[in-house]
Amino acid sequence: MQQRIGHLVPSTSIGVERWAAQICKPVAIESAHAIARVSLPEIMSGPAIAPSQSGELTRAAAQLADAGVRAVVWSGSSADLHGAAHGRAMARWIEEVTGVRASTVTLGQLELLARRDIVSLALVSPGSEQTAGRLADTYLAAGFKISSVTALGLTTAREAAELPVSRVRRVLLDADLPDAQCVVVAGTELPVAPVAALVERELGKPVYDGARVAVHTGLELLGLCVTAPEWGEMFGAPHPAGVCCDTH
């Protein structure tokens, strides 16, 4: 029986659907990815989700429920900017609307780092320095050390999505410091996926970006694993039971 993963994304976002089918090709028979879009203010500036937008979110989440998804991942940046507690509240709300298990990219990212025993990280944000500082606060509050913060100063999701992969590779390499155990890229739009494995070989450490984390988190919610090392360490050799494939 095919298991469907729902992705709730801002209307300007293409990051998750850009890579999900390619990454999950080894389990294409077992899983499918459904996308529902939510019209929200431009995410680079990091607004909180206002009560007035709850109807739009409910509509999109209900569409995923209609599609028969068995798990939902919220890929908006609000949880990055407003902390893990906000992410958990978003996940609970989605579960109430859809009746299935849910998470967010931020929660998935934090859980992934903890399971890999990551303590320190280099943080890359496509947005402003102010936004990057708020992102750093989220990781600091979760107990991580921030070795460096890189802010690209982009103002829209489209700008981030259209950044040449050659520049993305350079950004990742330049963001690294010796005491960082990994590079974390906030948001889902920067095209990290095509160069992740290459950069990881060059740095000798993993790279975790929002788009691939969203895919990874959805698979985890259903107890599925993908072994596709060409997409980076995140999808490399299976980790011990309870790490890659636990069902929480």
Coordinates of C-alpha atoms in Angstrom, one line a residue:
M1 CA 0.0 0.0 0.0
Q2 CA 1.4 3.4 -1.0
Q3 CA 2.0 5.8 1.9
R4 CA 1.4 9.5 1.1
I5 CA 3.4 12.3 2.7
G6 CA 1.8 15.7 2.8
H7 CA 3.9 18.9 2.5
L8 CA 2.2 22.1 3.6
V9 CA 4.3 24.9 2.0
P10 CA 4.1 28.7 1.5
S11 CA 2.7 29.6 -1.9
T12 CA 6.1 31.0 -3.0
S13 CA 8.0 27.9 -2.2
I14 CA 9.2 25.2 -4.6
G15 CA 12.0 23.8 -2.6
V16 CA 10.4 20.6 -1.3
E17 CA 8.7 19.5 -4.5
R18 CA 11.8 20.4 -6.5
W19 CA 13.7 17.5 -4.9
A20 CA 11.3 15.1 -3.2
A21 CA 10.5 12.8 -6.1
Q22 CA 14.2 12.6 -7.1
I23 CA 15.4 11.8 -3.6
C24 CA 12.6 9.3 -3.0
K25 CA 13.0 7.5 -6.3
P26 CA 14.2 4.3 -4.5
V27 CA 10.8 4.2 -2.6
A28 CA 8.6 5.6 -5.3
I29 CA 6.3 2.6 -5.1
E30 CA 6.0 2.8 -1.4
S31 CA 5.6 6.5 -1.0
A32 CA 4.2 9.6 -2.7
H33 CA 4.4 13.3 -1.9
A34 CA 1.4 15.6 -2.0
I35 CA 1.8 19.4 -1.9
A36 CA -0.6 22.0 -0.6
R37 CA 0.2 25.7 -0.8
V38 CA -0.6 28.4 1.7
S39 CA -0.8 32.1 0.8
L40 CA 1.2 33.9 3.4
P41 CA 3.4 37.1 3.5
E42 CA 6.8 36.7 2.0
I43 CA 8.7 34.3 4.3
M44 CA 12.2 35.9 4.1
S45 CA 11.1 38.7 6.4
G46 CA 9.9 36.1 8.9
P47 CA 6.4 37.2 10.0
A48 CA 4.6 35.2 12.6
I49 CA 1.5 33.4 11.4
A50 CA -1.4 35.7 12.3
P51 CA -4.8 34.5 13.5
S52 CA -6.3 36.0 10.3
Q53 CA -4.3 33.5 8.3
S54 CA -5.6 30.4 10.1
G55 CA -8.4 29.9 7.6
E56 CA -5.9 29.7 4.7
L57 CA -3.8 27.2 6.7
T58 CA -6.9 25.1 7.5
R59 CA -8.0 25.0 3.9
A60 CA -4.6 23.8 2.7
A61 CA -4.2 21.2 5.5
A62 CA -7.7 19.9 4.8
Q63 CA -6.7 19.4 1.1
L64 CA -3.9 17.2 2.3
A65 CA -6.3 15.2 4.4
D66 CA -8.6 14.8 1.4
A67 CA -5.6 13.4 -0.6
G68 CA -5.2 10.6 2.0
V69 CA -1.8 11.6 3.4
R70 CA -0.6 9.7 6.5
A71 CA 1.8 12.4 7.7
V72 CA 2.3 16.1 7.1
V73 CA 5.4 18.4 7.3
W74 CA 5.0 22.1 7.5
S75 CA 7.8 23.8 5.6
G76 CA 7.3 27.4 6.5
S77 CA 10.0 29.5 8.2
S78 CA 7.8 30.7 11.1
A79 CA 9.0 27.9 13.5
D80 CA 12.7 28.7 12.6
L81 CA 12.1 32.3 13.6
H82 CA 9.8 31.8 16.6
G83 CA 11.4 28.8 18.2
A84 CA 10.7 25.1 18.8
A85 CA 7.6 25.7 20.9
H86 CA 6.0 27.5 18.0
G87 CA 6.9 24.5 15.8
R88 CA 5.4 22.1 18.2
A89 CA 2.2 24.2 18.3
M90 CA 2.0 24.2 14.5
A91 CA 2.5 20.4 14.4
R92 CA -0.3 19.9 17.0
W93 CA -2.7 22.2 15.1
I94 CA -2.0 20.3 11.8
E95 CA -2.7 17.0 13.5
E96 CA -6.0 18.3 14.8
V97 CA -7.0 19.4 11.3
T98 CA -5.8 16.4 9.4
G99 CA -6.0 13.6 11.9
V100 CA -2.5 12.3 11.0
R101 CA 1.0 12.8 12.5
A102 CA 2.7 16.0 11.7
S103 CA 6.0 17.9 12.2
T104 CA 7.8 20.9 10.9
V105 CA 11.1 21.4 9.1
T106 CA 12.5 23.1 12.2
L107 CA 11.5 20.3 14.5
G108 CA 12.9 17.8 12.0
Q109 CA 16.1 19.7 11.8
L110 CA 16.6 19.9 15.6
E111 CA 15.8 16.2 16.0
L112 CA 18.2 15.3 13.2
L113 CA 21.1 17.3 14.8
A114 CA 20.4 15.8 18.2
R115 CA 20.5 12.2 16.8
R116 CA 23.7 12.9 15.0
D117 CA 25.2 14.2 18.3
I118 CA 25.8 17.6 16.8
V119 CA 26.9 20.2 19.3
S120 CA 28.2 23.1 17.1
L121 CA 27.1 24.3 13.7
A122 CA 27.7 26.9 11.0
L123 CA 24.4 28.6 10.1
V124 CA 23.4 29.9 6.7
S125 CA 20.4 32.1 6.2
P126 CA 19.1 33.3 2.8
G127 CA 17.6 36.4 4.4
S128 CA 18.8 39.4 6.3
E129 CA 21.3 39.6 9.2
Q130 CA 18.4 40.3 11.5
T131 CA 16.6 37.2 10.3
A132 CA 19.8 35.2 10.6
G133 CA 20.1 36.4 14.2
R134 CA 16.6 35.2 15.1
L135 CA 17.4 31.9 13.5
A136 CA 20.5 31.6 15.6
D137 CA 18.5 32.3 18.7
T138 CA 16.3 29.3 17.9
Y139 CA 19.3 26.9 17.7
L140 CA 21.0 28.5 20.8
A141 CA 17.8 28.0 22.8
A142 CA 17.8 24.3 21.7
G143 CA 21.3 23.9 23.2
F144 CA 23.5 24.2 20.1
K145 CA 26.6 26.3 19.7
I146 CA 26.7 28.6 16.7
S147 CA 30.2 28.7 15.2
S148 CA 29.3 31.2 12.4
V149 CA 26.3 32.9 10.9
T150 CA 26.1 33.7 7.2
A151 CA 23.3 36.0 5.9
L152 CA 22.9 36.3 2.1
G153 CA 20.5 39.3 2.3
L154 CA 18.0 37.9 -0.2
T155 CA 14.5 39.2 0.1
T156 CA 12.3 36.7 -1.7
A157 CA 12.0 32.9 -1.9
R158 CA 12.3 33.2 -5.7
E159 CA 15.7 34.9 -5.3
A160 CA 16.9 32.0 -3.1
A161 CA 15.5 29.3 -5.5
E162 CA 17.2 30.8 -8.5
L163 CA 20.7 31.3 -6.9
P164 CA 23.2 29.4 -9.1
V165 CA 24.3 26.1 -7.5
S166 CA 27.9 27.1 -8.1
R167 CA 27.4 30.1 -5.8
V168 CA 25.5 27.9 -3.3
R169 CA 28.5 25.6 -3.1
R170 CA 30.8 28.6 -2.5
V171 CA 28.5 29.9 0.2
L172 CA 28.5 26.6 2.0
L173 CA 32.3 26.2 1.8
D174 CA 32.9 29.8 3.0
A175 CA 30.4 29.4 5.9
D176 CA 32.3 26.6 7.5
L177 CA 34.7 26.9 10.5
P178 CA 36.9 24.2 12.0
D179 CA 34.8 23.9 15.2
A180 CA 31.5 23.5 13.3
Q181 CA 30.4 19.9 13.1
C182 CA 28.0 20.6 10.3
V183 CA 26.5 23.3 8.1
V184 CA 22.8 24.1 8.6
V185 CA 20.9 26.0 5.9
A186 CA 17.7 27.6 7.0
G187 CA 14.7 27.5 4.8
T188 CA 13.8 25.3 1.9
E189 CA 14.6 27.4 -1.2
L190 CA 18.3 27.5 -1.7
P191 CA 19.3 24.7 -4.1
V192 CA 21.6 22.9 -1.8
A193 CA 20.5 19.4 -2.8
P194 CA 22.5 19.1 -6.0
V195 CA 25.7 20.0 -4.3
A196 CA 25.2 18.6 -0.8
A197 CA 27.2 15.4 -1.4
L198 CA 30.0 17.2 -3.1
V199 CA 30.3 19.9 -0.4
E200 CA 30.2 17.2 2.3
R201 CA 33.1 15.5 0.8
E202 CA 35.0 18.8 0.5
L203 CA 34.3 19.8 4.1
G204 CA 34.4 16.3 5.7
K205 CA 31.2 17.1 7.5
P206 CA 27.4 17.0 6.8
V207 CA 25.2 19.7 5.4
Y208 CA 21.5 19.9 6.4
D209 CA 19.2 22.2 4.5
G210 CA 15.4 22.7 4.9
A211 CA 14.2 21.1 1.7
R212 CA 16.0 17.8 2.2
V213 CA 15.1 17.8 6.0
A214 CA 11.4 18.2 5.0
V215 CA 11.7 15.1 2.9
H216 CA 13.6 13.2 5.5
T217 CA 11.2 14.2 8.3
G218 CA 8.2 13.0 6.2
L219 CA 9.8 9.7 5.6
E220 CA 10.6 9.3 9.3
L221 CA 7.0 10.0 10.3
L222 CA 6.0 7.0 8.2
G223 CA 9.0 4.8 9.4
L224 CA 10.5 4.8 5.9
C225 CA 14.2 5.2 4.9
V226 CA 15.8 6.2 1.6
T227 CA 19.3 5.1 0.8
A228 CA 20.5 7.5 -1.8
P229 CA 24.0 8.8 -0.9
E230 CA 24.2 10.9 -4.0
W231 CA 21.8 13.3 -2.1
G232 CA 24.2 13.6 0.9
E233 CA 24.8 12.0 4.3
M234 CA 21.2 12.5 5.3
F235 CA 20.3 9.8 2.8
G236 CA 23.4 7.7 3.1
A237 CA 23.7 4.3 4.7
P238 CA 20.9 3.5 7.0
H239 CA 21.5 4.5 10.6
P240 CA 20.8 2.1 13.5
A241 CA 17.2 1.4 14.4
G242 CA 15.7 4.2 16.3
V243 CA 17.6 6.9 14.4
C244 CA 16.7 6.8 10.8
C245 CA 13.6 4.7 10.8
D246 CA 12.0 5.0 14.2
T247 CA 8.3 5.7 14.3
H248 CA 8.4 7.9 17.4

